[in-house]
Amino acid sequence: MQISGQSLADSIFLFHKLPYVRKTLCGRDADWKSRGYAAPGGARLARSRSYRCRGHTADAPLLNVQVDGVWMQFPKGLNAVEVARRAQKFIPHYCYHPKLSISGNCRMCLLEVGSPKMDAARKVVMAADNHPEIAWMAKPQIGCATLISEGMGLRTTSPLIEECRKGVMEFLLINHPLDCPICDQAGECKLQEYSVQYGNDHSRFTDDKVKKPKRVDIGERIVLDDERCIMCSRCVRFSKEMVHDDVLGFIDRGSHTTLAVHPGKRLDNNYSLNTVDICPVGALTSKDFRFQMRVWFLKETKSICTGCATGCNTLIGSREQLVYRQTPRENEAVNSQWMCDQGRLGFHYIHLPERLTEPVAKIGQGKLSTPWTELIPNLATQLRALSPDKIAIVASGRLTNEEAFLLSQIRRTLGGDDVLCDIVPRRGEADGILRSADLNPNTRGVELFGLSNGGKTLGQIRHGVDTGRIEALLVFHENLADEAGWPLSSIQKAKLLVVQSILPCPTSELADFVLPGASFAEKRGSMINGAGRLQRLNKAISVPGQAMDDFQILLQLKSALGGGNGIHTIEEVFKAMAEVTPAFTGLSLSKIGDLGIDLKLSNGASSRAAPPSSHATT
């Protein structure tokens, strides 16, 4: 059988665009508005949250539902797709997303649905197993918009369903280009996966495919390829519902429908790259990652974002000691399934050519690369020669808990509270979604170890350096000339300036000792976000050159100062930290887990200025 392009285009138009036809084809037994929605693809109505897969069902009554012949119990309020997922049955879908409203565009999640069979007296007919007999509907239903009810039956697979899925796949592939060899989505494309599992092994299409715009620049970080778009509307709903930036929509009709930005607008919001994550095909691609690396070559490492105090959970994609991308990792207690673009793209400094890779010591009027085995003992000797009131430390809210703990031990060895210490606070503007006003990722951690006074002591430290009372200044991952606002003339007055950093800066240029450290992607450790949740960093790549993990630098300095105690690994550091820190009692680095632990710390000045997103807890 041969199918003409016009007949297929008309079929697609009827199936995907006209609500009353879709209702008839799919056997809908109620109007869309009575189900809580406008026409498919329309605006979300007041009752739409009932369709959210992980809605507030903790206290909901349990309903008896038959899934593929097996009776189970599920909370009221779930849709059929989520019920199948909990029953470990997979229903393929494109447009459905658990955090977005229901559109019912793709029709891929079709399944057979039945209700309890009634006799002439309108009483439920019971089967021999004391469960209701199921009266199956003649036509399949879409699982995403089908809420479960008492006694409902679901068939996730059957000859009818398999045939329907093949038909939907054939419709979707009619005008889809054969871009797989050059498409960034290859390897994680749902259209590829479902085509193999549910599609036909040949095409009946004989006419030319509809041509649509390619390589459309719709935003600062996004490229659109309309030929690949299957009109699932995930990106449209995300922009409108999650970030309240109603910038995307569909234009034209039938097989000529295309995704476009509204006139005079661009997809430039700080969460735009999340549309790339949720796009099931390769229609939306990231300019930053486009054509950089095939996803099947990437090693994915679970970690957290260090761009602000929210601590969004991430996956670091790396290969051969290079980080290629960061993507959000689901954690309902922190970031749900999203992250901001600023945090996502904040890793390129790791591979800058000017990266500090060698320990350097000032000798005479010049600086020379010096082995760690010489530099650290020399530094320790000079520090021991000074009284505590002549030493000051500028720590950082970027340090891990383990590094902050070791630095607090070094401070104690050097003189305890007589050694002035503080961090450089970083404040920004919270966006009310995920971005925190506190741009330090571990402010609460360094506060826990007594290294922070909220920046209030920085003026005292600077005055001490200016007057000559403070002779030694230890700076960790901070640029005093920029972030703290110190003039270079003040920094130059320190007789002994030690800088531990990743990139060169005016402060490191003046340093007597430069200690090259590790970035967030090159270390293990833990941090406490603004909400008091303890989370883990994991090592994705190795430090370059002769640079060293920060905790190892601090361990060696601590040992050289006379405070060695046989600790060698990051796990041992955490164990020692937990023994003296009540908040970590009974914990280990492995017990933190991939999703972290709520330490239930009292809210302090470093808590998130913006309230948590309503989507982060649903």
Coordinates of C-alpha atoms in Angstrom, one line a residue:
M1 CA 0.0 0.0 0.0
Q2 CA 1.3 3.4 -1.0
I3 CA 0.4 6.6 0.9
S4 CA 0.4 10.0 -0.8
G5 CA 1.9 13.0 0.9
Q6 CA -1.4 14.9 0.8
S7 CA -3.4 12.1 2.5
L8 CA -0.8 11.7 5.2
A9 CA -0.6 15.5 5.7
D10 CA -4.4 15.6 6.0
S11 CA -4.4 12.8 8.5
I12 CA -1.8 14.5 10.6
F13 CA -3.7 17.7 10.6
L14 CA -6.9 16.0 11.6
F15 CA -5.3 13.8 14.3
H16 CA -3.1 16.5 15.9
K17 CA -4.9 19.7 15.4
L18 CA -8.7 19.3 15.7
P19 CA -9.9 18.7 19.3
Y20 CA -13.2 17.2 18.3
V21 CA -11.6 14.7 15.9
R22 CA -9.1 13.7 18.6
K23 CA -11.9 13.3 21.0
T24 CA -13.7 11.0 18.6
L25 CA -10.7 9.0 17.5
C26 CA -9.6 8.3 21.1
G27 CA -13.0 7.6 22.5
R28 CA -12.9 10.4 25.1
D29 CA -16.0 10.0 27.3
A30 CA -15.9 13.6 28.6
D31 CA -15.2 17.0 27.3
W32 CA -11.7 18.4 27.9
K33 CA -12.9 21.2 30.2
S34 CA -14.8 18.7 32.3
R35 CA -11.5 17.0 32.8
G36 CA -9.8 20.2 33.9
Y37 CA -8.2 21.3 30.6
A38 CA -9.0 23.4 27.6
A39 CA -8.6 21.9 24.1
P40 CA -5.3 19.9 23.7
G41 CA -2.3 22.1 23.6
G42 CA -4.4 24.9 25.2
A43 CA -4.0 26.8 28.4
R44 CA -3.8 25.0 31.7
L45 CA -6.9 25.4 33.9
A46 CA -7.3 25.6 37.6
R47 CA -7.6 21.8 38.1
S48 CA -4.5 21.0 36.0
R49 CA -2.3 20.2 39.0
S50 CA -4.3 17.0 39.5
Y51 CA -2.6 15.7 36.5
R52 CA 0.9 16.2 37.8
C53 CA 2.5 12.8 38.2
R54 CA 4.0 13.6 41.6
G55 CA 1.3 15.8 42.9
H56 CA 0.4 15.9 46.6
T57 CA -0.7 12.3 46.9
A58 CA 1.0 11.4 50.2
D59 CA -2.3 11.6 52.1
A60 CA -4.6 10.6 49.2
P61 CA -6.8 7.6 49.5
L62 CA -5.6 4.4 47.8
L63 CA -7.5 3.1 44.7
N64 CA -7.7 -0.4 43.4
V65 CA -6.5 -0.5 39.8
Q66 CA -5.8 -3.5 37.5
V67 CA -2.6 -3.1 35.5
D68 CA -2.1 -5.8 32.9
G69 CA -4.2 -8.3 34.8
V70 CA -2.7 -7.6 38.2
W71 CA -4.6 -5.7 40.9
M72 CA -2.6 -3.0 42.7
Q73 CA -3.2 0.0 44.9
F74 CA -2.2 3.5 43.9
P75 CA -2.9 7.0 45.4
K76 CA -5.8 8.9 44.0
G77 CA -4.7 11.7 41.6
L78 CA -2.2 9.8 39.5
N79 CA -2.6 9.4 35.8
A80 CA -2.2 6.2 33.9
V81 CA 1.4 6.9 32.8
E82 CA 2.5 7.3 36.4
V83 CA 0.5 4.3 37.5
A84 CA 2.3 2.2 34.9
R85 CA 5.6 3.5 36.0
R86 CA 5.0 2.6 39.6
A87 CA 3.9 -0.8 38.4
Q88 CA 7.2 -1.1 36.5
K89 CA 5.4 -1.0 33.2
F90 CA 6.7 1.5 30.6
I91 CA 4.3 3.5 28.5
P92 CA 6.2 5.4 25.7
H93 CA 5.4 9.1 25.6
Y94 CA 6.8 12.4 24.1
C95 CA 4.7 15.3 25.2
Y96 CA 4.0 14.2 28.7
H97 CA 6.3 15.5 31.4
P98 CA 5.7 15.0 35.1
K99 CA 6.4 18.7 35.9
L100 CA 4.2 20.2 33.2
S101 CA 0.6 20.4 32.4
I102 CA -1.1 17.9 30.1
S103 CA -1.3 18.7 26.4
G104 CA -2.0 15.3 24.9
N105 CA -0.3 16.3 21.7
C106 CA 1.8 13.2 20.7
R107 CA -0.8 10.4 21.2
M108 CA 2.1 8.0 21.9
C109 CA 0.9 7.0 25.4
L110 CA -2.3 5.2 24.1
L111 CA -3.4 2.3 26.2
E112 CA -6.6 0.3 26.8
V113 CA -8.8 1.5 29.6
G114 CA -11.7 -0.2 31.3
S115 CA -14.1 0.4 34.1
P116 CA -16.0 -1.9 36.5
K117 CA -18.7 -3.8 34.6
M118 CA -22.3 -3.0 35.7
D119 CA -25.3 -5.3 35.6
A120 CA -28.9 -4.3 34.7
A121 CA -29.4 -3.0 38.2
R122 CA -26.3 -0.8 37.9
K123 CA -24.4 -2.9 40.4
V124 CA -20.8 -3.9 40.0
V125 CA -20.3 -7.4 38.6
M126 CA -17.7 -9.2 40.7
A127 CA -15.3 -11.8 39.3
A128 CA -14.2 -15.0 41.1
D129 CA -11.2 -13.2 42.6
N130 CA -13.6 -10.8 44.4
H131 CA -12.5 -8.0 42.2
P132 CA -14.7 -6.2 39.6
E133 CA -15.0 -7.5 36.1
I134 CA -13.6 -5.0 33.7
A135 CA -15.7 -3.6 30.8
W136 CA -13.0 -2.5 28.3
M137 CA -13.6 0.6 26.1
A138 CA -13.6 -0.1 22.4
K139 CA -11.1 2.7 21.6
P140 CA -7.7 3.4 23.3
Q141 CA -7.2 6.4 25.6
I142 CA -4.1 8.6 26.1
G143 CA -2.6 7.7 29.5
C144 CA -1.3 11.2 30.3
A145 CA -4.8 12.6 30.6
T146 CA -6.5 9.6 32.1
L147 CA -6.8 9.8 35.9
I148 CA -7.2 6.5 37.7
S149 CA -10.5 5.7 39.5
E150 CA -11.6 2.8 41.7
G151 CA -11.8 -0.5 39.9
M152 CA -10.2 0.9 36.7
G153 CA -8.4 -1.5 34.4
L154 CA -5.3 -0.7 32.3
R155 CA -3.6 -2.6 29.5
T156 CA -0.2 -1.2 28.7
T157 CA 0.4 -3.6 25.8
S158 CA -1.9 -5.5 23.4
P159 CA -2.2 -6.1 19.7
L160 CA -4.4 -3.0 19.4
I161 CA -2.0 -0.8 21.4
E162 CA 1.0 -2.0 19.4
E163 CA -0.7 -1.2 16.2
C164 CA -1.7 2.3 17.4
R165 CA 1.9 3.0 18.5
K166 CA 3.2 2.0 15.1
G167 CA 0.7 4.3 13.5
V168 CA 1.7 7.3 15.7
M169 CA 5.3 6.6 14.9
E170 CA 4.6 6.5 11.2
F171 CA 2.8 9.9 11.4
L172 CA 5.7 11.5 13.4
L173 CA 8.4 10.2 11.0
I174 CA 6.7 11.2 7.8
N175 CA 8.3 14.6 7.5
H176 CA 11.2 14.0 10.0
P177 CA 14.6 14.5 8.3
L178 CA 17.2 11.8 8.3
D179 CA 19.6 14.0 10.5
C180 CA 20.6 11.3 13.0
P181 CA 24.3 11.1 11.9
I182 CA 24.7 14.9 12.5
C183 CA 22.1 15.5 15.2
D184 CA 23.3 16.3 18.7
Q185 CA 20.3 14.4 20.2
A186 CA 21.6 11.1 18.7
G187 CA 22.2 8.7 21.5
E188 CA 19.5 10.2 23.8
C189 CA 16.7 10.7 21.3
K190 CA 13.3 9.3 22.2
L191 CA 12.3 9.3 18.5
Q192 CA 15.3 7.0 17.8
E193 CA 14.5 4.7 20.7
Y194 CA 10.8 4.4 20.0
S195 CA 11.3 4.0 16.3
V196 CA 13.4 0.9 16.9
Q197 CA 10.9 -0.5 19.5
Y198 CA 7.6 0.6 18.1
G199 CA 8.1 1.8 14.5
N200 CA 7.9 0.0 11.2
D201 CA 11.0 -1.4 9.5
H202 CA 10.2 0.5 6.3
S203 CA 8.5 3.6 5.0
R204 CA 5.4 3.8 2.9
F205 CA 5.8 7.5 2.2
T206 CA 6.4 8.3 -1.5
D207 CA 6.3 12.1 -1.7
D208 CA 8.8 14.8 -0.8
K209 CA 9.0 15.7 2.8
V210 CA 7.8 19.1 4.0
K211 CA 10.7 21.5 4.3
K212 CA 10.9 23.7 7.4
P213 CA 13.4 26.3 8.8
K214 CA 16.8 24.9 10.0
R215 CA 19.4 26.4 12.2
V216 CA 17.1 29.2 13.5
D217 CA 18.7 31.4 16.1
I218 CA 15.9 31.9 18.6
G219 CA 18.0 32.8 21.7
E220 CA 21.4 33.6 23.1
R221 CA 22.0 30.0 23.9
I222 CA 19.5 28.1 21.7
V223 CA 19.3 26.9 18.1
L224 CA 16.1 25.6 16.6
D225 CA 15.7 23.0 13.8
D226 CA 12.0 23.0 13.0
E227 CA 12.2 20.0 10.7
R228 CA 13.0 17.8 13.7
C229 CA 10.2 19.2 15.9
I230 CA 7.3 16.8 16.6
M231 CA 5.1 19.6 18.2
C232 CA 5.1 18.0 21.7
S233 CA 4.9 21.5 23.2
R234 CA 7.1 20.7 26.2
C235 CA 9.3 23.8 25.5
V236 CA 6.2 26.0 25.2
R237 CA 4.7 24.8 28.5
F238 CA 8.0 25.0 30.3
S239 CA 8.6 28.6 29.3
K240 CA 5.1 29.6 30.2
E241 CA 4.6 27.6 33.4
M242 CA 8.0 27.3 35.0
V243 CA 9.7 30.6 34.2
H244 CA 6.7 32.7 33.2
D245 CA 8.3 33.7 29.9
D246 CA 5.6 33.0 27.4
V247 CA 7.8 33.3 24.4
L248 CA 7.3 30.1 22.3
G249 CA 4.3 28.9 20.3
F250 CA 3.1 27.1 17.2
I251 CA 2.3 28.9 13.9
D252 CA 0.6 27.6 10.7
R253 CA -1.5 24.4 10.5
G254 CA -1.4 20.8 9.6
S255 CA 2.0 19.4 8.4
H256 CA 3.3 22.9 8.0
T257 CA 3.0 23.7 11.7
T258 CA 6.3 25.1 13.1
L259 CA 7.6 26.2 16.4
A260 CA 8.5 29.9 16.6
V261 CA 9.2 32.7 19.1
H262 CA 6.6 35.5 19.4
P263 CA 7.4 38.6 17.3
G264 CA 9.9 40.8 19.0
K265 CA 10.9 38.2 21.6
R266 CA 13.7 35.8 22.0
L267 CA 14.3 32.7 24.2
D268 CA 16.9 34.4 26.4
N269 CA 15.7 33.7 30.0
N270 CA 18.1 32.2 32.5
Y271 CA 16.4 28.8 32.3
S272 CA 16.3 28.5 28.5
L273 CA 18.6 25.5 28.3
N274 CA 16.2 23.4 30.2
T275 CA 14.1 23.3 27.0
V276 CA 17.0 21.4 25.4
D277 CA 16.9 18.9 28.2
I278 CA 13.2 18.2 27.9
C279 CA 13.1 18.2 24.1
P280 CA 12.5 14.5 23.2
V281 CA 14.1 15.0 19.8
G282 CA 16.9 17.3 18.4
A283 CA 14.8 20.3 17.6
L284 CA 16.3 22.5 20.3
T285 CA 20.0 22.3 20.8
S286 CA 22.5 24.2 22.9
K287 CA 24.9 26.5 21.1
D288 CA 27.5 25.7 23.8
F289 CA 27.4 21.9 23.3
R290 CA 26.4 21.8 19.7
F291 CA 28.7 19.5 17.6
Q292 CA 31.1 19.2 20.5
M293 CA 30.9 15.6 21.5
R294 CA 28.7 12.5 21.0
V295 CA 26.8 11.8 24.2
W296 CA 27.7 8.1 24.3
F297 CA 31.4 9.0 24.7
L298 CA 30.7 11.1 27.8
K299 CA 31.3 9.9 31.3
E300 CA 28.5 11.2 33.6
T301 CA 29.5 12.1 37.2
K302 CA 26.9 13.0 39.8
S303 CA 27.7 16.2 41.5
I304 CA 26.3 19.6 42.5
C305 CA 26.4 23.1 41.0
T306 CA 28.6 25.6 42.9
G307 CA 27.2 28.7 41.2
C308 CA 25.1 29.8 44.2
A309 CA 23.8 28.5 47.6
T310 CA 21.0 26.5 46.0
G311 CA 23.3 23.6 45.1
C312 CA 21.4 22.2 42.2
N313 CA 22.1 18.6 41.6
T314 CA 24.0 18.0 38.3
L315 CA 25.5 15.5 36.0
I316 CA 29.0 16.5 34.7
G317 CA 29.6 15.1 31.2
S318 CA 33.3 14.6 30.6
R319 CA 35.7 12.8 28.4
E320 CA 39.5 12.6 28.4
Q321 CA 39.9 15.1 31.2
L322 CA 37.7 17.7 29.6
V323 CA 34.2 18.8 30.8
Y324 CA 31.8 19.2 27.9
R325 CA 28.5 19.9 29.7
Q326 CA 26.5 20.1 32.9
T327 CA 22.9 19.0 33.0
P328 CA 20.4 19.0 35.9
R329 CA 19.9 15.9 38.0
E330 CA 16.6 15.3 39.7
N331 CA 16.3 16.1 43.3
E332 CA 12.9 17.1 44.6
A333 CA 14.3 18.6 47.8
V334 CA 16.6 21.0 45.9
N335 CA 16.1 21.8 42.2
S336 CA 13.4 19.3 41.0
Q337 CA 14.6 18.6 37.4
W338 CA 15.9 22.1 36.5
M339 CA 18.9 24.4 36.8
C340 CA 19.7 27.9 35.6
D341 CA 21.8 28.6 32.5
Q342 CA 24.3 30.6 34.5
G343 CA 25.2 27.7 36.7
R344 CA 25.0 25.2 33.9
L345 CA 27.6 27.0 31.8
G346 CA 29.8 28.0 34.7
F347 CA 32.5 25.5 34.1
H348 CA 34.5 26.8 31.1
Y349 CA 37.1 28.5 33.3
I350 CA 38.4 25.1 34.2
H351 CA 40.0 24.7 30.9
L352 CA 41.3 28.2 30.3
P353 CA 44.9 28.2 29.0
E354 CA 46.0 30.6 31.8
R355 CA 45.0 28.0 34.4
L356 CA 47.5 27.8 37.3
T357 CA 49.2 24.4 37.1
E358 CA 52.5 24.8 39.0
P359 CA 53.3 25.7 42.6
V360 CA 55.3 28.9 42.6
A361 CA 57.4 30.6 45.2
K362 CA 59.0 34.1 45.2
I363 CA 62.7 33.9 45.3
G364 CA 64.5 37.2 45.4
Q365 CA 62.9 39.5 42.8
G366 CA 61.5 36.7 40.7
K367 CA 59.2 33.7 41.0
L368 CA 60.1 30.1 40.3
S369 CA 58.2 26.9 40.0
T370 CA 58.9 25.0 43.2
P371 CA 58.2 21.4 44.1
W372 CA 55.5 20.9 46.7
T373 CA 58.0 19.1 48.9
E374 CA 60.0 22.3 49.1
L375 CA 57.3 24.9 49.0
I376 CA 55.1 23.7 51.8
P377 CA 57.9 23.1 54.5
N378 CA 59.3 26.6 53.6
L379 CA 55.9 28.2 54.0
A380 CA 55.2 26.4 57.3
T381 CA 58.6 27.6 58.6
Q382 CA 57.8 31.2 57.8
L383 CA 54.3 30.9 59.4
R384 CA 55.6 29.3 62.6
A385 CA 58.0 32.3 63.0
L386 CA 55.1 34.7 63.4
S387 CA 52.9 35.4 66.4
P388 CA 49.1 34.7 65.9
D389 CA 48.1 38.3 65.8
K390 CA 50.4 38.9 62.8
I391 CA 48.5 36.3 60.7
A392 CA 45.2 36.6 59.0
I393 CA 43.2 34.3 56.8
V394 CA 40.7 35.1 54.0
A395 CA 38.8 31.9 53.5
S396 CA 36.1 31.3 50.9
G397 CA 32.5 30.3 50.7
R398 CA 33.6 28.1 47.8
L399 CA 35.6 25.7 50.1
T400 CA 34.1 22.3 50.7
N401 CA 33.3 21.3 54.3
E402 CA 36.4 19.1 54.4
E403 CA 38.6 22.0 53.3
A404 CA 37.0 24.3 55.7
F405 CA 37.5 21.8 58.5
L406 CA 41.2 21.4 57.7
L407 CA 41.6 25.2 57.4
S408 CA 40.0 25.6 60.8
Q409 CA 42.6 23.1 62.2
I410 CA 45.4 25.1 60.6
R411 CA 44.0 28.2 62.2
R412 CA 43.9 26.6 65.6
T413 CA 47.6 25.5 65.2
L414 CA 48.6 29.0 64.2
G415 CA 46.9 30.6 67.2
G416 CA 43.1 30.0 67.1
D417 CA 40.9 33.0 67.5
D418 CA 43.9 35.3 67.6
V419 CA 44.3 34.7 63.9
L420 CA 41.7 36.9 62.2
C421 CA 39.6 35.1 59.6
D422 CA 36.6 35.8 57.4
I423 CA 35.2 35.2 53.9
V424 CA 34.3 37.4 51.0
P425 CA 30.5 37.5 50.8
R426 CA 29.0 37.4 47.3
R427 CA 25.5 38.7 46.9
G428 CA 23.3 38.7 43.8
E429 CA 19.7 38.9 43.0
A430 CA 17.5 35.9 43.7
D431 CA 15.0 35.1 40.9
G432 CA 12.4 33.4 43.0
I433 CA 12.9 30.1 41.1
L434 CA 16.2 28.5 41.8
R435 CA 18.9 31.2 41.7
S436 CA 19.9 32.3 45.3
A437 CA 21.0 35.7 46.3
D438 CA 24.0 34.1 48.1
L439 CA 26.4 33.3 45.3
N440 CA 28.8 31.3 47.6
P441 CA 27.9 27.6 47.4
N442 CA 29.0 26.7 51.0
T443 CA 28.5 29.8 53.2
R444 CA 26.7 27.7 55.8
G445 CA 29.6 25.2 55.8
V446 CA 32.4 27.7 56.5
E447 CA 30.1 29.3 59.1
L448 CA 29.9 25.9 60.8
F449 CA 33.7 25.8 61.2
G450 CA 34.0 29.4 62.5
L451 CA 35.7 30.8 59.3
S452 CA 33.1 33.3 58.4
N453 CA 31.9 36.5 60.0
G454 CA 29.8 37.5 57.0
G455 CA 32.6 39.7 55.7
K456 CA 32.5 42.0 58.7
T457 CA 36.1 41.3 59.7
L458 CA 37.6 42.0 56.2
G459 CA 37.9 45.7 57.0
Q460 CA 39.8 44.9 60.2
I461 CA 42.1 42.5 58.3
R462 CA 42.8 45.2 55.7
H463 CA 43.5 47.8 58.3
G464 CA 45.9 45.4 60.0
V465 CA 47.7 44.9 56.7
D466 CA 47.8 48.6 55.9
T467 CA 49.3 49.4 59.3
G468 CA 51.8 46.6 59.3
R469 CA 50.3 44.8 62.3
I470 CA 49.4 41.8 60.1
E471 CA 52.4 40.5 58.3
A472 CA 51.1 37.2 56.8
L473 CA 48.0 37.0 54.7
L474 CA 46.6 33.6 53.6
V475 CA 44.0 33.9 50.8
F476 CA 42.0 30.9 49.6
H477 CA 40.2 31.0 46.2
E478 CA 39.6 34.8 46.4
N479 CA 40.8 37.8 44.5
L480 CA 41.0 40.6 47.0
A481 CA 41.6 43.2 44.4
D482 CA 38.3 42.5 42.7
E483 CA 35.8 40.6 44.9
A484 CA 36.8 42.3 48.2
G485 CA 37.5 45.7 46.7
W486 CA 41.0 46.0 48.1
P487 CA 43.4 48.3 46.3
L488 CA 46.7 46.7 45.1
S489 CA 48.6 49.1 47.4
S490 CA 47.0 47.4 50.4
I491 CA 47.7 43.9 49.2
Q492 CA 51.3 44.7 48.5
K493 CA 51.9 45.7 52.1
A494 CA 51.6 42.1 53.3
K495 CA 55.1 40.8 54.0
L496 CA 54.0 37.2 53.4
L497 CA 51.2 36.7 50.9
V498 CA 50.0 33.2 50.2
V499 CA 47.3 32.5 47.5
Q500 CA 45.6 29.2 46.8
S501 CA 43.7 29.6 43.6
I502 CA 42.8 28.2 40.2
L503 CA 43.3 31.1 37.9
P504 CA 45.8 33.9 37.9
C505 CA 44.6 37.3 39.3
P506 CA 46.1 40.5 40.6
T507 CA 46.2 39.0 44.1
S508 CA 48.1 35.9 42.9
E509 CA 50.5 38.1 40.9
L510 CA 51.6 39.7 44.1
A511 CA 51.8 36.5 46.1
D512 CA 55.0 35.1 47.7
F513 CA 53.5 31.6 47.4
V514 CA 51.0 30.5 44.8
L515 CA 49.3 27.1 45.5
P516 CA 47.4 25.8 42.4
G517 CA 44.2 24.1 43.6
A518 CA 41.3 22.1 42.1
S519 CA 38.0 23.2 40.6
F520 CA 34.6 21.7 41.6
A521 CA 34.8 19.1 38.9
E522 CA 38.3 17.9 40.1
K523 CA 37.6 17.1 43.7
R524 CA 35.4 15.1 46.1
G525 CA 33.9 16.6 49.2
S526 CA 30.7 18.0 50.6
M527 CA 28.9 21.3 50.9
I528 CA 25.8 22.6 52.8
N529 CA 23.4 24.6 50.7
G530 CA 21.4 27.6 51.8
A531 CA 18.6 25.5 53.0
G532 CA 20.9 23.4 55.2
R533 CA 21.1 20.3 53.0
L534 CA 24.4 18.4 53.1
Q535 CA 25.4 17.3 49.5
R536 CA 28.3 15.7 47.8
L537 CA 30.7 16.8 45.1
N538 CA 32.3 14.0 43.0
K539 CA 35.4 14.0 41.0
A540 CA 34.8 14.0 37.2
I541 CA 38.3 14.8 35.9
S542 CA 41.9 15.1 37.2
V543 CA 43.6 18.3 38.2
P544 CA 46.0 19.6 35.4
G545 CA 49.7 19.6 35.7
Q546 CA 51.2 19.8 39.2
A547 CA 48.1 21.3 40.7
M548 CA 46.8 19.5 43.7
D549 CA 43.4 18.8 45.3
D550 CA 42.8 21.5 47.9
F551 CA 42.3 19.2 50.8
Q552 CA 45.6 17.6 50.1
I553 CA 47.3 21.0 50.1
L554 CA 45.8 21.8 53.4
L555 CA 46.6 18.4 54.8
Q556 CA 50.3 18.8 53.9
L557 CA 50.4 22.3 55.3
K558 CA 48.7 21.1 58.5
S559 CA 51.2 18.3 58.8
A560 CA 54.2 20.6 58.2
L561 CA 52.9 23.0 60.9
G562 CA 53.0 20.1 63.4
G563 CA 49.4 19.1 63.3
G564 CA 49.6 15.8 61.4
N565 CA 47.5 12.9 62.6
G566 CA 47.7 10.2 60.0
I567 CA 44.8 11.4 57.8
H568 CA 45.4 10.8 54.1
T569 CA 42.1 10.4 52.3
I570 CA 39.0 12.5 51.9
E571 CA 36.9 9.9 53.7
E572 CA 39.3 10.1 56.6
V573 CA 39.0 13.8 56.7
F574 CA 35.2 13.6 56.8
K575 CA 35.4 11.0 59.6
A576 CA 37.6 13.2 61.7
M577 CA 35.3 16.2 60.9
A578 CA 32.2 14.2 62.0
E579 CA 33.9 13.3 65.3
V580 CA 34.1 16.9 66.4
T581 CA 31.1 18.4 64.6
P582 CA 27.7 17.6 66.0
A583 CA 25.9 18.3 62.8
F584 CA 27.8 15.5 61.1
T585 CA 27.5 12.9 63.9
G586 CA 27.0 9.4 62.5
L587 CA 27.5 10.4 58.9
S588 CA 30.2 9.5 56.4
L589 CA 30.8 10.7 52.9
S590 CA 29.1 7.6 51.4
K591 CA 26.1 8.0 53.7
I592 CA 25.3 11.4 52.2
G593 CA 24.1 9.6 49.1
D594 CA 23.3 11.1 45.7
L595 CA 20.4 13.3 47.0
G596 CA 22.0 14.6 50.2
I597 CA 20.8 14.8 53.8
D598 CA 18.8 17.6 55.5
L599 CA 20.9 18.6 58.5
K600 CA 18.0 20.6 59.9
L601 CA 20.2 23.5 60.8
S602 CA 18.6 26.7 62.1
N603 CA 18.1 29.2 59.4
G604 CA 20.8 31.9 59.4
A605 CA 21.9 34.9 57.4
S606 CA 23.1 32.6 54.6
S607 CA 19.7 31.0 53.9
R608 CA 18.2 31.5 50.5
A609 CA 16.8 35.0 50.0
A610 CA 14.3 33.7 47.5
P611 CA 11.7 31.2 48.6
P612 CA 12.0 27.7 47.1
S613 CA 10.3 27.2 43.8
S614 CA 6.9 25.7 44.0
H615 CA 8.0 23.2 41.4
A616 CA 10.9 22.0 43.5
T617 CA 8.7 20.2 45.9
T618 CA 6.0 18.8 43.8

